[in-house]
Coordinates of C-alpha atoms in Angstrom, one line a residue:
Chain A
M36 CA 185.6 225.6 -29.1
G37 CA 185.0 225.4 -32.9
R38 CA 187.5 224.5 -35.7
I39 CA 190.9 226.2 -35.8
E40 CA 193.3 226.6 -38.4
I41 CA 197.0 227.5 -37.9
R42 CA 199.4 227.8 -40.4
F43 CA 203.5 228.2 -39.7
A44 CA 205.3 229.0 -42.3
G45 CA 208.5 230.4 -43.5
F46 CA 212.1 229.4 -45.2
G47 CA 213.6 225.8 -45.1
G48 CA 216.4 225.1 -42.7
Q49 CA 213.8 227.0 -39.6
G50 CA 212.2 224.1 -38.2
I51 CA 208.6 225.1 -39.4
G52 CA 207.9 221.5 -40.3
L53 CA 208.5 220.6 -36.5
L54 CA 206.0 223.6 -35.1
G55 CA 203.4 221.5 -36.8
R56 CA 204.4 218.2 -35.7
L57 CA 204.6 219.8 -32.0
L58 CA 201.5 221.4 -32.1
G59 CA 199.4 218.9 -34.0
E60 CA 201.0 215.9 -31.4
A61 CA 200.2 217.9 -28.6
V62 CA 196.8 218.1 -29.1
S63 CA 196.2 215.0 -30.5
L64 CA 197.5 213.0 -27.7
Y65 CA 197.6 215.2 -24.3
E66 CA 194.7 217.5 -24.8
E67 CA 191.3 215.5 -23.6
G68 CA 188.7 216.1 -25.9
K69 CA 190.4 217.5 -28.8
N70 CA 191.7 216.1 -32.1
S71 CA 194.2 217.2 -34.3
V72 CA 195.5 216.9 -38.1
M73 CA 198.6 218.4 -39.2
T74 CA 199.3 218.4 -43.2
Q75 CA 203.0 219.8 -45.1
S76 CA 203.3 221.7 -48.0
Y77 CA 204.2 219.1 -50.4
G78 CA 204.7 218.8 -54.4
P79 CA 205.0 222.1 -56.4
E80 CA 203.4 224.2 -53.5
S81 CA 206.4 223.4 -51.4
R82 CA 209.3 224.3 -54.2
G83 CA 211.0 227.5 -54.2
G84 CA 212.0 228.9 -50.5
A85 CA 208.5 228.8 -48.8
S86 CA 208.0 226.2 -46.2
S87 CA 204.7 225.8 -44.3
T88 CA 203.0 223.3 -42.3
D89 CA 199.1 223.7 -41.3
V90 CA 197.3 222.1 -37.8
V91 CA 193.6 221.9 -37.7
I92 CA 191.8 221.5 -34.0
D93 CA 188.1 220.7 -33.6
T94 CA 186.9 219.2 -30.4
E95 CA 184.4 217.4 -33.2
E96 CA 185.9 214.7 -35.8
I97 CA 188.0 216.7 -38.2
D98 CA 185.9 216.6 -41.4
Y99 CA 188.3 218.4 -43.8
P100 CA 192.0 217.8 -43.0
K101 CA 193.2 220.8 -45.1
A102 CA 193.0 224.6 -44.4
T103 CA 190.6 226.6 -45.7
E104 CA 190.7 230.0 -44.0
L105 CA 193.3 230.6 -41.4
D106 CA 192.0 231.5 -38.2
Y107 CA 196.0 232.2 -37.1
F108 CA 199.0 232.7 -39.2
V109 CA 202.5 232.1 -38.0
V110 CA 204.9 233.6 -40.2
L111 CA 208.9 233.7 -40.2
S112 CA 209.9 234.8 -43.4
E113 CA 208.8 237.6 -46.2
E114 CA 208.3 235.1 -48.9
A115 CA 206.2 233.1 -46.8
Y116 CA 204.2 236.2 -45.8
Q117 CA 203.5 237.3 -49.4
K118 CA 202.6 233.9 -50.5
Y119 CA 200.1 232.7 -47.9
I120 CA 198.8 236.3 -46.8
P121 CA 195.9 236.1 -48.2
K122 CA 194.9 232.8 -46.9
L123 CA 194.3 234.6 -43.2
K124 CA 191.0 235.4 -42.5
K125 CA 189.4 238.7 -42.0
G126 CA 189.5 239.2 -38.4
G127 CA 192.3 236.4 -37.6
V128 CA 195.6 236.7 -35.6
L129 CA 198.7 237.4 -37.4
F130 CA 202.1 236.4 -35.8
V131 CA 205.4 237.4 -37.4
E132 CA 209.0 237.4 -37.0
E133 CA 209.3 240.9 -37.4
D134 CA 213.0 241.5 -38.6
L135 CA 212.7 239.0 -41.5
V136 CA 208.4 239.5 -42.5
T137 CA 207.8 243.1 -43.7
L138 CA 204.2 244.0 -42.7
D139 CA 201.9 245.7 -46.1
D140 CA 198.3 246.5 -46.4
Q141 CA 197.1 242.7 -46.8
A142 CA 197.8 242.6 -42.9
N143 CA 195.0 245.0 -42.3
K144 CA 192.8 242.3 -42.1
A145 CA 194.0 240.9 -39.1
K146 CA 192.0 241.5 -35.9
K147 CA 195.6 241.5 -33.9
I148 CA 199.1 241.2 -35.0
F149 CA 201.9 240.1 -32.7
K150 CA 205.3 240.6 -33.5
I151 CA 209.0 239.0 -32.2
P152 CA 212.7 239.3 -33.0
A153 CA 212.7 235.2 -32.7
T154 CA 215.7 234.9 -34.2
K155 CA 217.1 237.7 -32.4
I156 CA 216.3 235.8 -29.3
A157 CA 217.2 232.4 -30.3
E158 CA 220.9 234.1 -31.3
T159 CA 221.1 234.9 -27.4
L160 CA 220.8 231.2 -26.4
G161 CA 223.8 230.8 -29.3
S162 CA 222.2 229.6 -32.2
R163 CA 219.0 231.3 -34.3
L164 CA 218.0 227.7 -34.7
F165 CA 215.6 228.2 -31.7
A166 CA 214.1 230.8 -33.5
N167 CA 211.0 228.8 -34.1
I168 CA 210.5 227.4 -30.7
A169 CA 210.8 230.7 -29.5
M170 CA 208.1 231.9 -31.5
L171 CA 206.0 228.9 -30.5
G172 CA 206.3 229.9 -26.9
F173 CA 205.0 233.5 -28.3
V174 CA 201.9 232.1 -29.7
Y175 CA 201.2 229.8 -27.2
A176 CA 201.3 233.3 -24.4
N177 CA 199.4 235.2 -26.9
T178 CA 196.6 232.5 -27.6
E179 CA 193.9 231.0 -25.2
G180 CA 192.2 227.5 -25.6
I181 CA 194.4 226.0 -28.1
V182 CA 197.0 224.4 -26.1
S183 CA 198.6 223.7 -22.5
E184 CA 202.2 224.7 -21.9
E185 CA 202.2 221.2 -20.3
A186 CA 201.2 219.4 -23.6
L187 CA 204.0 221.1 -25.1
T188 CA 206.4 220.9 -22.8
Q189 CA 206.1 217.3 -22.9
V190 CA 206.5 216.5 -26.7
M191 CA 209.1 218.8 -27.3
K192 CA 211.4 216.5 -24.6
E193 CA 210.0 213.3 -26.3
K194 CA 210.5 215.5 -30.2
I195 CA 213.7 216.9 -29.9
K196 CA 216.7 215.2 -29.7
A197 CA 218.0 215.0 -26.1
K198 CA 221.0 217.4 -26.3
Y199 CA 218.8 220.2 -27.6
V200 CA 215.9 219.9 -25.5
E201 CA 217.2 222.3 -22.4
K202 CA 218.1 225.4 -25.0
N203 CA 214.9 225.1 -26.7
L204 CA 212.5 225.1 -23.6
I205 CA 214.6 228.5 -22.6
A206 CA 213.8 229.8 -26.3
F207 CA 209.9 228.5 -25.7
Q208 CA 210.2 230.2 -22.1
K209 CA 211.9 233.6 -23.9
G210 CA 209.0 233.6 -26.5
K211 CA 206.4 233.3 -24.0
E212 CA 207.6 235.9 -21.7
Y213 CA 208.3 238.4 -24.5
K214 CA 206.6 241.6 -24.5
Q215 CA 205.9 243.3 -27.2
E216 CA 207.0 246.7 -27.4
Chain B
M47 CA 208.1 210.2 -38.1
M48 CA 207.2 207.4 -35.7
S49 CA 210.6 205.7 -34.7
D50 CA 212.3 209.5 -34.6
G51 CA 215.5 208.0 -35.4
N52 CA 215.5 205.5 -33.2
L53 CA 215.6 202.2 -34.8
D54 CA 215.6 199.9 -31.9
L55 CA 212.1 199.6 -31.6
P56 CA 209.6 196.4 -31.2
E57 CA 207.5 194.7 -34.0
I58 CA 204.5 196.1 -32.8
L59 CA 204.7 199.8 -31.3
T60 CA 201.6 199.6 -29.0
G61 CA 200.8 203.1 -27.7
E62 CA 199.5 206.0 -28.7
H63 CA 201.0 208.0 -31.5
F64 CA 200.9 211.3 -33.6
T65 CA 201.7 210.0 -37.2
T66 CA 200.8 209.9 -40.8
G67 CA 198.5 207.0 -42.9
N68 CA 202.1 206.1 -44.8
H69 CA 203.6 205.2 -41.7
A70 CA 200.4 203.8 -40.1
T71 CA 199.8 201.6 -42.8
A72 CA 203.5 200.0 -42.5
E73 CA 203.1 199.7 -38.7
G74 CA 199.8 198.0 -39.5
A75 CA 201.6 195.6 -41.5
L76 CA 204.7 194.9 -38.8
A77 CA 201.9 194.5 -36.4
V78 CA 200.0 191.6 -38.3
G79 CA 203.8 190.0 -39.0
C80 CA 204.7 191.1 -42.7
K81 CA 208.4 190.0 -43.4
F82 CA 208.7 191.0 -46.5
F83 CA 208.7 194.1 -48.5
G84 CA 209.6 194.4 -52.0
G85 CA 208.9 197.6 -54.1
Y86 CA 209.7 200.2 -56.2
P87 CA 209.4 203.9 -54.5
I88 CA 206.7 206.3 -55.7
T89 CA 205.2 209.8 -54.9
P90 CA 202.9 209.6 -52.7
S91 CA 203.5 205.9 -51.3
S92 CA 207.4 206.4 -50.8
E93 CA 207.3 206.9 -47.1
I94 CA 205.8 203.2 -46.8
A95 CA 208.8 202.1 -48.6
E96 CA 211.2 204.4 -46.5
H97 CA 209.6 203.2 -43.3
M98 CA 209.8 199.4 -44.1
A99 CA 213.4 199.9 -45.2
L100 CA 213.9 201.1 -41.9
R101 CA 212.0 199.0 -39.8
L102 CA 211.8 195.6 -41.5
P103 CA 215.4 194.6 -41.0
R104 CA 215.5 195.2 -37.2
V105 CA 212.5 192.8 -36.5
N106 CA 214.0 189.6 -38.3
G107 CA 212.2 190.8 -41.9
H108 CA 213.8 191.5 -45.3
F109 CA 213.3 195.2 -47.7
V110 CA 214.1 194.6 -51.3
Q111 CA 214.0 197.6 -53.5
F112 CA 213.8 196.0 -56.9
E113 CA 214.2 197.3 -60.2
D114 CA 210.9 198.0 -61.3
E115 CA 207.0 197.6 -60.0
L116 CA 206.9 194.1 -62.4
A117 CA 209.7 192.4 -60.0
S118 CA 208.2 194.1 -57.3
I119 CA 205.2 192.1 -57.2
I120 CA 206.9 189.1 -58.5
G121 CA 209.1 189.1 -55.6
I122 CA 206.2 189.4 -53.1
L123 CA 204.8 186.3 -54.8
G124 CA 207.8 184.5 -54.4
A125 CA 208.6 185.7 -50.7
R126 CA 205.3 184.6 -49.8
W127 CA 206.0 181.2 -51.3
G128 CA 208.9 181.0 -49.0
G129 CA 207.3 181.8 -46.0
Y130 CA 206.9 185.3 -45.6
K131 CA 203.7 187.4 -45.3
S132 CA 204.5 189.7 -47.7
M133 CA 203.7 193.6 -49.5
T134 CA 204.2 196.1 -51.5
A135 CA 203.1 199.9 -51.8
T136 CA 202.6 202.1 -54.8
S137 CA 200.5 203.9 -56.5
G138 CA 198.3 204.4 -59.9
P139 CA 201.1 203.9 -62.7
G140 CA 203.2 201.5 -60.6
Y141 CA 200.0 199.4 -60.0
S142 CA 199.6 199.4 -63.9
L143 CA 202.7 198.0 -64.2
M144 CA 201.8 195.4 -61.4
V145 CA 198.5 194.5 -62.7
E146 CA 199.6 191.9 -64.7
N147 CA 201.3 190.0 -62.0
I148 CA 198.2 190.6 -59.6
G149 CA 196.6 188.2 -62.0
L150 CA 199.2 186.2 -61.7
G151 CA 198.9 186.0 -57.5
M152 CA 194.8 185.4 -58.2
M153 CA 195.8 182.3 -59.8
T154 CA 198.5 181.0 -57.9
E155 CA 196.1 181.6 -55.2
T156 CA 199.1 183.6 -53.2
P157 CA 198.5 185.7 -50.2
C158 CA 200.3 189.0 -50.4
V159 CA 199.1 192.7 -49.9
I160 CA 199.2 195.6 -52.3
I161 CA 199.1 199.2 -51.0
N162 CA 197.9 201.5 -53.6
V163 CA 198.6 205.6 -52.3
Q164 CA 196.2 206.9 -55.1
R165 CA 197.4 210.2 -57.1
G166 CA 195.9 211.9 -60.0
G167 CA 196.3 209.6 -63.4
P168 CA 195.9 208.6 -66.1
S169 CA 199.4 207.8 -66.8
T170 CA 201.9 209.7 -64.6
G171 CA 199.3 212.2 -64.0
L172 CA 199.5 214.4 -61.0
P173 CA 202.4 212.5 -59.0
T174 CA 201.6 214.6 -55.2
L175 CA 198.1 215.0 -55.7
V176 CA 194.9 212.9 -54.2
G177 CA 192.7 211.0 -56.3
Q178 CA 190.2 207.8 -56.5
Q179 CA 191.0 206.9 -59.9
D180 CA 192.3 203.3 -59.4
I181 CA 188.7 201.8 -58.2
M182 CA 187.8 199.9 -61.5
Q183 CA 192.0 199.1 -62.0
T184 CA 191.8 196.9 -58.9
K185 CA 188.6 195.3 -60.0
W186 CA 189.3 194.8 -63.9
G187 CA 192.9 196.0 -64.2
A188 CA 194.3 192.0 -64.7
H189 CA 193.1 190.3 -67.5
G190 CA 190.5 186.9 -67.3
D191 CA 187.8 186.3 -64.4
F192 CA 188.7 187.1 -60.6
E193 CA 187.2 188.7 -57.4
P194 CA 189.3 190.9 -55.5
I195 CA 189.1 192.5 -52.3
V196 CA 189.8 196.2 -52.2
L197 CA 189.9 198.1 -48.9
C198 CA 189.4 201.6 -48.1
P199 CA 190.5 203.7 -45.0
S200 CA 189.2 207.0 -44.2
S201 CA 191.7 208.2 -41.0
V202 CA 195.2 207.2 -40.3
Q203 CA 194.2 204.8 -37.9
E204 CA 192.3 203.3 -40.2
C205 CA 194.6 202.8 -42.1
F206 CA 196.6 200.7 -39.7
D207 CA 193.2 198.8 -38.9
L208 CA 193.2 198.1 -42.8
A209 CA 196.4 196.9 -43.4
I210 CA 195.5 194.2 -41.0
Q211 CA 192.8 193.2 -42.3
A212 CA 193.8 193.6 -45.8
F213 CA 197.0 190.8 -44.3
N214 CA 194.2 188.7 -42.6
Y215 CA 191.9 188.2 -45.7
A216 CA 194.9 187.8 -48.1
E217 CA 195.4 184.5 -46.1
Q218 CA 192.0 183.4 -45.2
Y219 CA 191.2 183.7 -49.0
R220 CA 194.3 183.5 -50.5
L221 CA 194.7 186.0 -52.9
P222 CA 196.1 189.0 -53.0
V223 CA 194.6 191.8 -51.6
T224 CA 194.8 195.9 -52.4
V225 CA 194.3 199.0 -49.7
L226 CA 193.7 201.9 -51.8
M227 CA 194.8 204.9 -49.7
D228 CA 195.2 208.4 -51.4
E229 CA 197.3 211.0 -51.2
I230 CA 195.5 212.9 -48.4
L231 CA 195.3 210.1 -46.3
G232 CA 199.6 208.9 -47.1
H233 CA 200.5 212.6 -45.9
M234 CA 198.4 214.0 -43.3
S235 CA 199.1 213.1 -39.2
E236 CA 196.6 212.2 -36.9
K237 CA 196.3 210.1 -34.0
L238 CA 196.9 206.4 -33.8
I239 CA 196.6 203.7 -31.6
I240 CA 198.3 201.0 -31.6
P241 CA 196.9 198.0 -29.1
D242 CA 198.5 195.4 -27.1
K243 CA 199.7 192.6 -29.3
S244 CA 197.4 190.0 -28.2
K245 CA 194.5 192.2 -29.6
I246 CA 195.8 192.4 -33.3
K247 CA 194.2 189.4 -35.0
R248 CA 197.0 187.6 -36.9
V249 CA 195.2 185.1 -39.6
N250 CA 197.9 182.5 -41.5
A251 CA 197.0 180.8 -44.7
K252 CA 195.7 176.7 -43.5
K253 CA 198.1 174.5 -43.6
P254 CA 197.8 171.0 -45.0
N255 CA 196.6 168.6 -42.7
V256 CA 197.4 165.6 -44.6
P257 CA 200.7 163.5 -45.2
P258 CA 203.0 164.9 -48.3
E259 CA 201.9 161.5 -50.5
E260 CA 197.9 162.6 -50.3
Y261 CA 198.6 166.7 -50.2
L262 CA 197.3 168.0 -53.8
P263 CA 198.1 172.0 -52.9
Y264 CA 194.9 173.2 -55.2
K265 CA 192.2 170.7 -53.7
P266 CA 189.9 173.3 -51.4
D267 CA 188.3 172.6 -48.3
K268 CA 184.5 172.8 -48.1
D269 CA 185.2 177.2 -48.4
L270 CA 186.9 176.6 -51.6
V271 CA 190.2 177.7 -50.3
P272 CA 193.0 175.2 -50.3
P273 CA 195.9 174.5 -47.6
M274 CA 198.8 176.3 -48.4
A275 CA 202.0 174.6 -48.2
I276 CA 205.1 176.5 -49.0
A277 CA 208.7 175.8 -50.3
G278 CA 210.5 174.1 -47.7
D279 CA 207.3 172.2 -45.8
G280 CA 208.1 168.8 -47.4
Y281 CA 205.6 169.2 -49.6
N282 CA 205.1 169.0 -53.3
I283 CA 204.3 172.4 -54.9
M284 CA 203.6 173.4 -58.2
V285 CA 202.9 177.1 -58.7
T286 CA 201.5 178.2 -62.5
G287 CA 199.7 181.1 -64.2
L288 CA 198.3 178.1 -66.6
T289 CA 195.6 176.7 -66.3
H290 CA 196.1 173.8 -63.9
D291 CA 194.1 170.6 -61.8
E292 CA 194.6 169.8 -58.0
R293 CA 197.6 169.1 -58.2
G294 CA 198.9 172.3 -59.6
Y295 CA 199.6 170.6 -63.2
P296 CA 198.8 172.7 -66.4
V297 CA 195.9 170.9 -68.0
L298 CA 194.7 173.0 -70.7
D299 CA 191.1 171.9 -71.2
V300 CA 187.3 172.9 -71.1
E301 CA 187.1 171.0 -67.6
T302 CA 190.0 172.2 -65.7
Q303 CA 189.3 175.9 -67.0
E304 CA 185.6 175.6 -65.6
K305 CA 186.3 174.1 -62.1
L306 CA 189.1 176.0 -61.4
V307 CA 188.0 179.7 -62.3
R308 CA 184.5 179.4 -61.3
R309 CA 186.2 178.2 -57.8
I310 CA 188.5 181.0 -57.5
N311 CA 185.5 183.5 -58.0
D312 CA 183.0 181.7 -56.0
K313 CA 185.4 181.4 -53.1
I314 CA 185.2 185.7 -52.8
R315 CA 181.7 185.5 -53.7
K316 CA 180.4 182.9 -51.3
N317 CA 181.8 184.8 -48.9
K318 CA 181.3 188.1 -49.9
D319 CA 178.6 188.9 -46.4
K320 CA 181.8 188.6 -44.6
I321 CA 184.3 190.4 -46.2
I322 CA 182.3 193.7 -46.7
I323 CA 182.7 196.4 -44.2
L324 CA 180.1 199.2 -44.3
E325 CA 179.8 202.3 -42.3
E326 CA 176.3 203.6 -41.7
Y327 CA 176.0 206.6 -40.5
M328 CA 172.3 208.7 -39.6
L329 CA 171.1 206.4 -42.3
D330 CA 167.9 204.9 -40.3
D331 CA 165.7 207.6 -41.4
A332 CA 167.4 209.2 -44.2
E333 CA 165.8 210.6 -47.4
I334 CA 168.8 211.2 -49.2
A335 CA 172.0 209.3 -48.9
I336 CA 175.7 210.0 -49.5
L337 CA 177.6 207.0 -50.0
S338 CA 181.6 207.5 -50.2
F339 CA 185.1 206.2 -49.3
G340 CA 188.1 207.3 -48.7
S341 CA 189.3 210.8 -47.7
V342 CA 186.5 212.1 -49.6
A343 CA 184.0 210.3 -46.9
R344 CA 185.5 212.6 -44.0
A345 CA 183.7 215.6 -45.8
A346 CA 180.7 213.3 -46.5
K347 CA 180.0 212.3 -42.9
G348 CA 181.0 216.5 -42.5
A349 CA 177.9 217.3 -45.0
V350 CA 175.5 214.8 -43.4
N351 CA 176.2 216.6 -39.9
R352 CA 175.2 220.2 -41.6
A353 CA 172.6 218.9 -43.4
R354 CA 170.9 217.2 -39.9
E355 CA 171.4 220.7 -38.4
K356 CA 169.2 222.3 -41.1
G357 CA 166.7 219.5 -40.2
I358 CA 167.7 217.8 -43.7
K359 CA 167.1 214.0 -43.4
A360 CA 170.4 213.2 -45.0
G361 CA 172.7 209.7 -44.1
L362 CA 176.2 208.3 -45.3
L363 CA 177.1 204.5 -46.5
R364 CA 180.7 204.6 -46.3
L365 CA 182.7 201.3 -48.7
I366 CA 185.6 200.2 -46.2
T367 CA 185.4 197.4 -48.7
I368 CA 185.2 198.7 -52.2
W369 CA 185.3 195.1 -53.8
P370 CA 183.5 192.9 -53.1
F371 CA 180.6 195.3 -54.2
P372 CA 177.9 195.4 -51.7
D373 CA 175.0 195.3 -54.7
E374 CA 172.0 194.2 -51.7
R375 CA 172.6 196.9 -49.3
I376 CA 172.7 199.5 -52.0
E377 CA 169.7 198.2 -53.5
A378 CA 167.8 198.6 -50.3
L379 CA 168.7 201.7 -50.1
A380 CA 167.3 202.8 -53.3
N381 CA 164.4 201.4 -52.2
Q382 CA 164.6 204.0 -49.0
V383 CA 166.0 207.2 -49.9
K384 CA 165.1 209.8 -53.1
T385 CA 168.5 210.3 -54.1
I386 CA 171.8 208.6 -53.4
L387 CA 175.1 211.3 -54.1
V388 CA 178.3 210.2 -54.6
P389 CA 181.3 212.1 -54.0
E390 CA 184.5 210.7 -55.4
I391 CA 187.8 212.2 -56.8
N392 CA 187.2 210.7 -60.5
Y393 CA 185.1 210.8 -63.1
G394 CA 182.5 209.0 -62.0
Q395 CA 183.7 204.9 -61.4
I396 CA 182.0 204.4 -58.3
T397 CA 178.9 206.4 -59.4
R398 CA 178.3 203.9 -62.3
E399 CA 178.5 200.7 -59.9
V400 CA 175.6 202.5 -57.3
E401 CA 173.5 203.3 -60.5
R402 CA 173.9 199.6 -61.7
A403 CA 173.5 198.4 -58.0
A404 CA 170.0 200.5 -57.7
Q405 CA 168.7 199.2 -60.8
G406 CA 167.1 202.5 -61.4
K407 CA 165.1 202.6 -58.2
T408 CA 166.5 205.8 -56.9
N409 CA 168.1 209.2 -58.3
V410 CA 172.0 208.3 -58.2
K411 CA 174.3 211.8 -58.4
G412 CA 177.9 211.9 -59.0
L413 CA 180.3 214.7 -57.8
F414 CA 183.2 214.5 -59.5
K415 CA 186.5 216.4 -58.4
M416 CA 190.0 215.9 -60.1
G417 CA 193.4 216.4 -57.8
T418 CA 191.6 217.5 -54.7
M419 CA 189.2 216.4 -52.2
H420 CA 185.6 218.0 -51.6
N421 CA 185.2 220.2 -48.7
P422 CA 181.7 219.6 -46.4
Q423 CA 180.2 222.7 -47.3
E424 CA 180.2 221.3 -51.2
I425 CA 178.4 218.4 -50.3
L426 CA 176.2 219.9 -48.5
S427 CA 175.1 222.7 -51.0
E428 CA 174.4 219.7 -53.5
I429 CA 172.4 218.0 -50.7
E430 CA 170.0 221.4 -50.3
K431 CA 169.9 220.7 -54.3
C432 CA 167.9 217.4 -53.8
V433 CA 165.5 218.4 -51.3

């Protein structure tokens, strides 16, 4: 495995930052032989509605902590899609919340596009707040060799407030099992 | 955040964490026994103050948010004389305001730690973007002659480790020690391993070993560092920024100035081999050296790896201690390599020092950027131009 760059983006309140933390921590602390660095949008870049977090993963030391060309772009809002789609590498992989993002020609450079109604899935669990974790499950199911389910489950149990853990784990499973039409 | 809302945590969070450089620095300070934080929040250092405000009161420490940076630095000097290991955290504009009383700390030989999470300057500059522009300010900011100790981490782990080292140097040599972080390190999260308490070295300034009537608060031992009594120990102490004799009384003459100022400089100069920490990477057979520090040194190492893959004999000298400057090591390196490249996020502050230390024995070339760090490819391109 070489260097992998993943960006999660959406609007404030969707729990975008949590996704970066969960993935970064799962890799750093529970994946033998892999390093990760997580950064979040900050300063003027974080103004406006779009929120983003980047995770860089490598088996080597991470010499450049910031994302340069995204291998994976996971996006949960239209504004974030428009803002960051230029950063997706040609031949990269795109994950979208299909009810919140309208794809255009810019998505054509993606090798694969995975679409999920993460918010609707979350609503079946009682709150759209679980949409981020449903998306995480969907990303996990459609990528290989980045992180294990055990590692992600472990950090979700540690990092998510106890009373929300169970529903988030269900959201993760629903995202993981979701089959795109 | 490391606490995750759970505030009943021990003083030392032994174990593995995934956290930011700012939080790692705060935890390093707590681990080495810092019990007083005085500061005024400023981007991009504010998370250090925030974290200390959460943690310190719960481990028998004290947190004060002062009205400004002048009060903050004076506050931490006073706290140390009251017996608390103390620190502040700021960024370039705040450091500028602290400079006068960092000089007071040098003159009064007060152990304390100043964290400067660098952003772009001059002035208020670029609050949210990275800089390495305070190198010379830490050396020459305050008036008068003194030899500062300044450390510079390149990873989240090193933010923790060097916070500890900074306190230990401060206590051992009795002076304010600065850690020059930067915005990238302050805000990025990566793995941090906090060792067991028994593995964390804690140095405390020497206490007097004579009865109070014989104690002279500025009479040095052979190592040029005087034992330190604090308020309440039962010894007479006197703390002044004026030139003072061994009793601490102001004596404003040539002899006293000669003796005092030479000593507070020499206690560092004569120990600089013990203070200077360097990382050497692939330098043994190197023909091109990169001299780097801080977050940029990560990219520099990446560039060395890529150059080696292409068969170019490149190596890295990383400054972990910035001041005192490793003149002798750089001179030796200048005799070995045909070029020293110096990537830095400023307009040539360390490059100039390298030129001075190299004494014309090699080609020294600075690679300057503003507001962002170099990527490995950019540095590699410069290496290839030198072949």
